[in-house]
PDB file of C-alpha atoms in Angstrom:
ATOM      1  CA  MET U   1      82.730 116.202 100.343  1.00  0.00           C
ATOM      2  CA  PRO U   2      85.257 113.555 101.484  1.00  0.00           C
ATOM      3  CA  GLU U   3      86.024 113.443 105.197  1.00  0.00           C
ATOM      4  CA  ALA U   4      89.729 114.164 104.626  1.00  0.00           C
ATOM      5  CA  LEU U   5      88.899 117.264 102.581  1.00  0.00           C
ATOM      6  CA  GLN U   6      86.377 118.413 105.168  1.00  0.00           C
ATOM      7  CA  HIS U   7      89.113 118.105 107.800  1.00  0.00           C
ATOM      8  CA  ILE U   8      91.514 120.169 105.695  1.00  0.00           C
ATOM      9  CA  MET U   9      88.811 122.779 105.110  1.00  0.00           C
ATOM     10  CA  SER U  10      88.020 123.086 108.813  1.00  0.00           C
ATOM     11  CA  GLU U  11      91.720 123.275 109.730  1.00  0.00           C
ATOM     12  CA  LEU U  12      92.898 125.751 107.098  1.00  0.00           C
ATOM     13  CA  THR U  13      89.882 127.986 106.440  1.00  0.00           C
ATOM     14  CA  PRO U  14      90.389 130.040 109.661  1.00  0.00           C
ATOM     15  CA  TRP U  15      94.019 130.628 108.697  1.00  0.00           C
ATOM     16  CA  LEU U  16      93.049 131.884 105.250  1.00  0.00           C
ATOM     17  CA  GLN U  17      90.303 134.038 106.706  1.00  0.00           C
ATOM     18  CA  GLU U  18      92.821 135.537 109.142  1.00  0.00           C
ATOM     19  CA  TYR U  19      95.879 135.979 106.900  1.00  0.00           C
ATOM     20  CA  GLY U  20      94.411 135.639 103.411  1.00  0.00           C
ATOM     21  CA  TYR U  21      96.522 135.861 100.287  1.00  0.00           C
ATOM     22  CA  PHE U  22      99.719 136.638 102.185  1.00  0.00           C
ATOM     23  CA  LEU U  23      99.639 133.234 103.897  1.00  0.00           C
ATOM     24  CA  LEU U  24      98.859 131.533 100.584  1.00  0.00           C
ATOM     25  CA  PHE U  25     101.837 133.201  98.922  1.00  0.00           C
ATOM     26  CA  ILE U  26     104.298 132.405 101.725  1.00  0.00           C
ATOM     27  CA  ALA U  27     103.196 128.761 102.137  1.00  0.00           C
ATOM     28  CA  ILE U  28     103.581 128.084  98.419  1.00  0.00           C
ATOM     29  CA  ALA U  29     106.821 130.042  98.030  1.00  0.00           C
ATOM     30  CA  VAL U  30     108.746 128.366 100.870  1.00  0.00           C
ATOM     31  CA  GLU U  31     108.084 124.919  99.376  1.00  0.00           C
ATOM     32  CA  GLY U  32     110.189 125.985  96.406  1.00  0.00           C
ATOM     33  CA  PHE U  33     113.341 126.230  98.503  1.00  0.00           C
ATOM     34  CA  GLY U  34     113.078 123.191 100.734  1.00  0.00           C
ATOM     35  CA  ILE U  35     110.727 124.128 103.567  1.00  0.00           C
ATOM     36  CA  PRO U  36     107.731 121.783 103.959  1.00  0.00           C
ATOM     37  CA  ALA U  37     104.461 123.729 104.118  1.00  0.00           C
ATOM     38  CA  PRO U  38     100.791 123.054 103.332  1.00  0.00           C
ATOM     39  CA  GLY U  39     100.919 125.172 100.181  1.00  0.00           C
ATOM     40  CA  GLN U  40      98.963 122.759  97.998  1.00  0.00           C
ATOM     41  CA  SER U  41      96.314 122.164 100.654  1.00  0.00           C
ATOM     42  CA  LEU U  42      95.922 125.905 101.189  1.00  0.00           C
ATOM     43  CA  LEU U  43      95.546 126.407  97.432  1.00  0.00           C
ATOM     44  CA  ILE U  44      92.781 123.798  97.239  1.00  0.00           C
ATOM     45  CA  VAL U  45      90.954 125.347 100.204  1.00  0.00           C
ATOM     46  CA  ALA U  46      91.375 128.865  98.779  1.00  0.00           C
ATOM     47  CA  SER U  47      89.952 127.657  95.451  1.00  0.00           C
ATOM     48  CA  LEU U  48      86.921 126.147  97.170  1.00  0.00           C
ATOM     49  CA  LEU U  49      86.423 129.338  99.199  1.00  0.00           C
ATOM     50  CA  ALA U  50      86.613 131.326  95.963  1.00  0.00           C
ATOM     51  CA  ALA U  51      83.891 129.116  94.491  1.00  0.00           C
ATOM     52  CA  THR U  52      81.589 130.270  97.297  1.00  0.00           C
ATOM     53  CA  GLY U  53      82.553 133.938  96.920  1.00  0.00           C
ATOM     54  CA  GLN U  54      84.669 134.159 100.074  1.00  0.00           C
ATOM     55  CA  MET U  55      87.849 134.813  98.097  1.00  0.00           C
ATOM     56  CA  SER U  56      88.630 136.060  94.589  1.00  0.00           C
ATOM     57  CA  LEU U  57      89.483 133.181  92.253  1.00  0.00           C
ATOM     58  CA  SER U  58      91.607 135.383  89.972  1.00  0.00           C
ATOM     59  CA  ALA U  59      93.553 136.657  92.991  1.00  0.00           C
ATOM     60  CA  VAL U  60      94.020 133.101  94.317  1.00  0.00           C
ATOM     61  CA  LEU U  61      95.432 131.946  90.964  1.00  0.00           C
ATOM     62  CA  LEU U  62      97.696 134.987  90.596  1.00  0.00           C
ATOM     63  CA  VAL U  63      99.050 134.770  94.148  1.00  0.00           C
ATOM     64  CA  ALA U  64      99.633 131.011  93.854  1.00  0.00           C
ATOM     65  CA  ALA U  65     101.468 131.396  90.538  1.00  0.00           C
ATOM     66  CA  CYS U  66     103.638 134.240  91.836  1.00  0.00           C
ATOM     67  CA  GLY U  67     104.411 132.327  95.025  1.00  0.00           C
ATOM     68  CA  ALA U  68     105.441 129.198  93.141  1.00  0.00           C
ATOM     69  CA  LEU U  69     107.528 131.059  90.551  1.00  0.00           C
ATOM     70  CA  CYS U  70     109.324 133.151  93.178  1.00  0.00           C
ATOM     71  CA  GLY U  71     109.920 130.248  95.565  1.00  0.00           C
ATOM     72  CA  ASN U  72     111.130 127.910  92.823  1.00  0.00           C
ATOM     73  CA  SER U  73     113.462 130.564  91.426  1.00  0.00           C
ATOM     74  CA  LEU U  74     114.907 131.251  94.870  1.00  0.00           C
ATOM     75  CA  GLY U  75     115.424 127.516  95.356  1.00  0.00           C
ATOM     76  CA  TYR U  76     117.278 127.370  92.029  1.00  0.00           C
ATOM     77  CA  PHE U  77     119.523 130.263  93.067  1.00  0.00           C
ATOM     78  CA  ILE U  78     120.225 128.678  96.462  1.00  0.00           C
ATOM     79  CA  GLY U  79     121.155 125.393  94.826  1.00  0.00           C
ATOM     80  CA  TRP U  80     123.349 127.090  92.217  1.00  0.00           C
ATOM     81  CA  ARG U  81     125.168 129.363  94.688  1.00  0.00           C
ATOM     82  CA  PHE U  82     125.179 127.362  97.919  1.00  0.00           C
ATOM     83  CA  GLY U  83     124.567 123.752  96.833  1.00  0.00           C
ATOM     84  CA  ASP U  84     128.042 122.549  97.775  1.00  0.00           C
ATOM     85  CA  VAL U  85     127.732 124.158 101.204  1.00  0.00           C
ATOM     86  CA  LEU U  86     124.365 122.471 101.799  1.00  0.00           C
ATOM     87  CA  LEU U  87     125.879 119.105 100.906  1.00  0.00           C
ATOM     88  CA  LYS U  88     128.908 119.603 103.151  1.00  0.00           C
ATOM     89  CA  LYS U  89     126.723 120.700 106.057  1.00  0.00           C
ATOM     90  CA  GLY U  90     124.521 117.648 105.580  1.00  0.00           C
ATOM     91  CA  TRP U  91     121.389 119.724 105.015  1.00  0.00           C
ATOM     92  CA  ILE U  92     120.977 117.891 101.709  1.00  0.00           C
ATOM     93  CA  LYS U  93     121.797 114.212 101.850  1.00  0.00           C
ATOM     94  CA  PRO U  94     124.229 113.076  99.137  1.00  0.00           C
ATOM     95  CA  GLN U  95     121.824 110.285  98.138  1.00  0.00           C
ATOM     96  CA  LEU U  96     119.050 112.821  97.545  1.00  0.00           C
ATOM     97  CA  GLY U  97     121.423 115.058  95.619  1.00  0.00           C
ATOM     98  CA  ASP U  98     122.517 112.166  93.404  1.00  0.00           C
ATOM     99  CA  LYS U  99     118.908 111.118  92.821  1.00  0.00           C
ATOM    100  CA  ILE U 100     117.855 114.626  91.784  1.00  0.00           C
ATOM    101  CA  HIS U 101     120.947 114.905  89.547  1.00  0.00           C
ATOM    102  CA  SER U 102     119.960 111.667  87.826  1.00  0.00           C
ATOM    103  CA  VAL U 103     116.312 112.643  87.396  1.00  0.00           C
ATOM    104  CA  ILE U 104     117.183 116.071  85.981  1.00  0.00           C
ATOM    105  CA  GLY U 105     119.792 114.631  83.641  1.00  0.00           C
ATOM    106  CA  GLN U 106     117.420 111.975  82.345  1.00  0.00           C
ATOM    107  CA  TYR U 107     114.125 113.860  82.118  1.00  0.00           C
ATOM    108  CA  GLY U 108     115.035 117.577  82.113  1.00  0.00           C
ATOM    109  CA  ILE U 109     111.995 119.854  81.931  1.00  0.00           C
ATOM    110  CA  ALA U 110     109.604 116.917  82.353  1.00  0.00           C
ATOM    111  CA  ALA U 111     111.215 116.253  85.762  1.00  0.00           C
ATOM    112  CA  LEU U 112     110.349 119.776  86.904  1.00  0.00           C
ATOM    113  CA  ILE U 113     106.731 119.337  85.862  1.00  0.00           C
ATOM    114  CA  LEU U 114     106.316 115.949  87.495  1.00  0.00           C
ATOM    115  CA  SER U 115     108.150 116.918  90.697  1.00  0.00           C
ATOM    116  CA  ARG U 116     105.638 119.674  91.372  1.00  0.00           C
ATOM    117  CA  PHE U 117     103.102 116.940  92.196  1.00  0.00           C
ATOM    118  CA  VAL U 118     105.324 114.683  94.335  1.00  0.00           C
ATOM    119  CA  GLU U 119     105.575 115.492  98.040  1.00  0.00           C
ATOM    120  CA  GLY U 120     109.152 115.450  99.275  1.00  0.00           C
ATOM    121  CA  LEU U 121     110.541 115.835  95.782  1.00  0.00           C
ATOM    122  CA  LYS U 122     108.948 119.179  95.001  1.00  0.00           C
ATOM    123  CA  GLN U 123     110.563 120.767  98.077  1.00  0.00           C
ATOM    124  CA  PHE U 124     114.075 119.936  96.804  1.00  0.00           C
ATOM    125  CA  MET U 125     113.799 119.630  93.026  1.00  0.00           C
ATOM    126  CA  PHE U 126     114.394 123.321  92.352  1.00  0.00           C
ATOM    127  CA  ILE U 127     117.368 123.492  94.695  1.00  0.00           C
ATOM    128  CA  GLY U 128     118.545 120.353  92.905  1.00  0.00           C
ATOM    129  CA  CYS U 129     118.253 122.107  89.541  1.00  0.00           C
ATOM    130  CA  GLY U 130     120.629 124.776  90.784  1.00  0.00           C
ATOM    131  CA  LEU U 131     122.902 122.192  92.370  1.00  0.00           C
ATOM    132  CA  ALA U 132     123.044 120.322  89.048  1.00  0.00           C
ATOM    133  CA  LYS U 133     123.798 123.625  87.254  1.00  0.00           C
ATOM    134  CA  MET U 134     120.785 123.211  84.986  1.00  0.00           C
ATOM    135  CA  PRO U 135     120.957 125.947  82.289  1.00  0.00           C
ATOM    136  CA  LEU U 136     118.779 128.950  83.037  1.00  0.00           C
ATOM    137  CA  LYS U 137     116.604 128.800  79.900  1.00  0.00           C
ATOM    138  CA  PRO U 138     115.359 125.198  80.387  1.00  0.00           C
ATOM    139  CA  PHE U 139     114.832 125.957  84.075  1.00  0.00           C
ATOM    140  CA  VAL U 140     112.693 129.024  83.361  1.00  0.00           C
ATOM    141  CA  ILE U 141     110.628 127.103  80.780  1.00  0.00           C
ATOM    142  CA  GLY U 142     110.186 124.138  83.138  1.00  0.00           C
ATOM    143  CA  ASN U 143     109.358 126.391  86.076  1.00  0.00           C
ATOM    144  CA  CYS U 144     106.689 128.259  84.095  1.00  0.00           C
ATOM    145  CA  LEU U 145     105.149 125.048  82.728  1.00  0.00           C
ATOM    146  CA  ALA U 146     105.194 123.270  86.112  1.00  0.00           C
ATOM    147  CA  THR U 147     103.663 126.279  87.854  1.00  0.00           C
ATOM    148  CA  SER U 148     100.968 126.805  85.223  1.00  0.00           C
ATOM    149  CA  ILE U 149      99.861 123.170  85.248  1.00  0.00           C
ATOM    150  CA  TRP U 150      99.975 122.921  89.040  1.00  0.00           C
ATOM    151  CA  VAL U 151      97.960 126.121  89.561  1.00  0.00           C
ATOM    152  CA  ALA U 152      95.423 125.066  86.918  1.00  0.00           C
ATOM    153  CA  ILE U 153      94.876 121.667  88.558  1.00  0.00           C
ATOM    154  CA  PHE U 154      94.869 122.627  92.238  1.00  0.00           C
ATOM    155  CA  GLY U 155      93.841 126.291  91.970  1.00  0.00           C
ATOM    156  CA  LEU U 156      91.311 126.408  89.162  1.00  0.00           C
ATOM    157  CA  GLY U 157      90.267 122.746  89.267  1.00  0.00           C
ATOM    158  CA  PRO U 158      88.607 122.589  92.706  1.00  0.00           C
ATOM    159  CA  ALA U 159      86.543 125.711  91.981  1.00  0.00           C
ATOM    160  CA  LEU U 160      85.281 124.274  88.691  1.00  0.00           C
ATOM    161  CA  ILE U 161      84.542 120.731  89.892  1.00  0.00           C
ATOM    162  CA  ARG U 162      83.390 121.494  93.433  1.00  0.00           C
ATOM    163  CA  ASP U 163      80.227 119.394  93.072  1.00  0.00           C
ATOM    164  CA  GLU U 164      82.034 116.477  91.386  1.00  0.00           C
ATOM    165  CA  ILE U 165      85.136 116.458  93.585  1.00  0.00           C
ATOM    166  CA  THR U 166      84.167 113.421  95.687  1.00  0.00           C
ATOM    167  CA  PRO U 167      84.124 110.774  92.900  1.00  0.00           C
ATOM    168  CA  ILE U 168      87.139 112.381  91.214  1.00  0.00           C
ATOM    169  CA  LEU U 169      89.213 112.248  94.394  1.00  0.00           C
ATOM    170  CA  ALA U 170      88.145 108.655  95.009  1.00  0.00           C
ATOM    171  CA  PHE U 171      89.317 107.665  91.514  1.00  0.00           C
ATOM    172  CA  TYR U 172      92.567 109.609  91.886  1.00  0.00           C
ATOM    173  CA  HIS U 173      93.490 108.006  95.212  1.00  0.00           C
ATOM    174  CA  GLN U 174      92.731 104.559  93.826  1.00  0.00           C
ATOM    175  CA  HIS U 175      94.745 105.077  90.618  1.00  0.00           C
ATOM    176  CA  LYS U 176      97.256 107.764  91.649  1.00  0.00           C
ATOM    177  CA  TYR U 177     100.403 106.543  89.909  1.00  0.00           C
ATOM    178  CA  PRO U 178      98.791 105.405  86.621  1.00  0.00           C
ATOM    179  CA  THR U 179      97.031 108.767  86.480  1.00  0.00           C
ATOM    180  CA  TRP U 180     100.269 110.703  86.741  1.00  0.00           C
ATOM    181  CA  VAL U 181     102.042 108.442  84.276  1.00  0.00           C
ATOM    182  CA  ILE U 182      99.305 109.115  81.711  1.00  0.00           C
ATOM    183  CA  VAL U 183      99.286 112.856  82.466  1.00  0.00           C
ATOM    184  CA  SER U 184     103.091 113.006  82.199  1.00  0.00           C
ATOM    185  CA  LEU U 185     103.079 111.192  78.846  1.00  0.00           C
ATOM    186  CA  ILE U 186     100.415 113.539  77.479  1.00  0.00           C
ATOM    187  CA  LEU U 187     102.346 116.599  78.666  1.00  0.00           C
ATOM    188  CA  ALA U 188     105.604 115.250  77.251  1.00  0.00           C
ATOM    189  CA  ALA U 189     103.923 114.612  73.886  1.00  0.00           C
ATOM    190  CA  LEU U 190     102.435 118.129  73.807  1.00  0.00           C
ATOM    191  CA  LEU U 191     105.776 119.631  74.770  1.00  0.00           C
ATOM    192  CA  MET U 192     107.548 117.679  72.022  1.00  0.00           C
ATOM    193  CA  LEU U 193     104.995 118.734  69.403  1.00  0.00           C
ATOM    194  CA  THR U 194     105.290 122.367  70.481  1.00  0.00           C
ATOM    195  CA  TRP U 195     109.078 122.197  70.365  1.00  0.00           C
ATOM    196  CA  ARG U 196     109.112 120.656  66.877  1.00  0.00           C
ATOM    197  CA  LYS U 197     106.628 123.235  65.616  1.00  0.00           C
ATOM    198  CA  TRP U 198     108.807 126.026  67.022  1.00  0.00           C
ATOM    199  CA  GLN U 199     111.922 124.522  65.381  1.00  0.00           C
ATOM    200  CA  THR U 200     110.083 124.342  62.047  1.00  0.00           C
ATOM    201  CA  LYS U 201     109.141 128.014  62.254  1.00  0.00           C
ATOM    202  CA  ASN U 202     112.562 129.059  63.543  1.00  0.00           C
ATOM    203  CA  PRO U 203     115.189 127.012  61.665  1.00  0.00           C
ATOM    204  CA  GLN U 204     118.808 127.485  62.718  1.00  0.00           C
TER     205      GLN U 204
END
């Protein structure tokens, strides 16, 4: 196991053993409305603990998904209802608000999916969706897709590839951005195919 992952395991395992699923839920949820927390790291550690029987994998996945969906939805509501106040108070910098506006306007649902994997952006993207008055239906679809993919990769993934995680992490860190570009293109293509198939079956 890589040294960095061993360090994360040693740091976070006692917290999960002490506070369990409640801590996992809270850490993931608060990231959805702008509070930095080690939600992703806790999810990886919880997945690895589940692989050794110390936690329930199904419970880890369910708690992580519920935490992300609830936190993201609360962030959306905060942005929609109080976005202007946050900007006036300086709690959200205008440059960040403009950047999120631009990303949402240009990429829509794909921006939600990609932001879930970018530190700094994922803490404010869902508030930004509310601030940009993104329609509820695309937000709900994007939130569900982003959460499902994120939980599958960082919740289910570590448990399934525990023995192969070292070379995979080494490759990922060496080719991080090309990896996410390829993943994003694949997801966008699948989403487009699904949308066209749905339109074919449900003509206006």
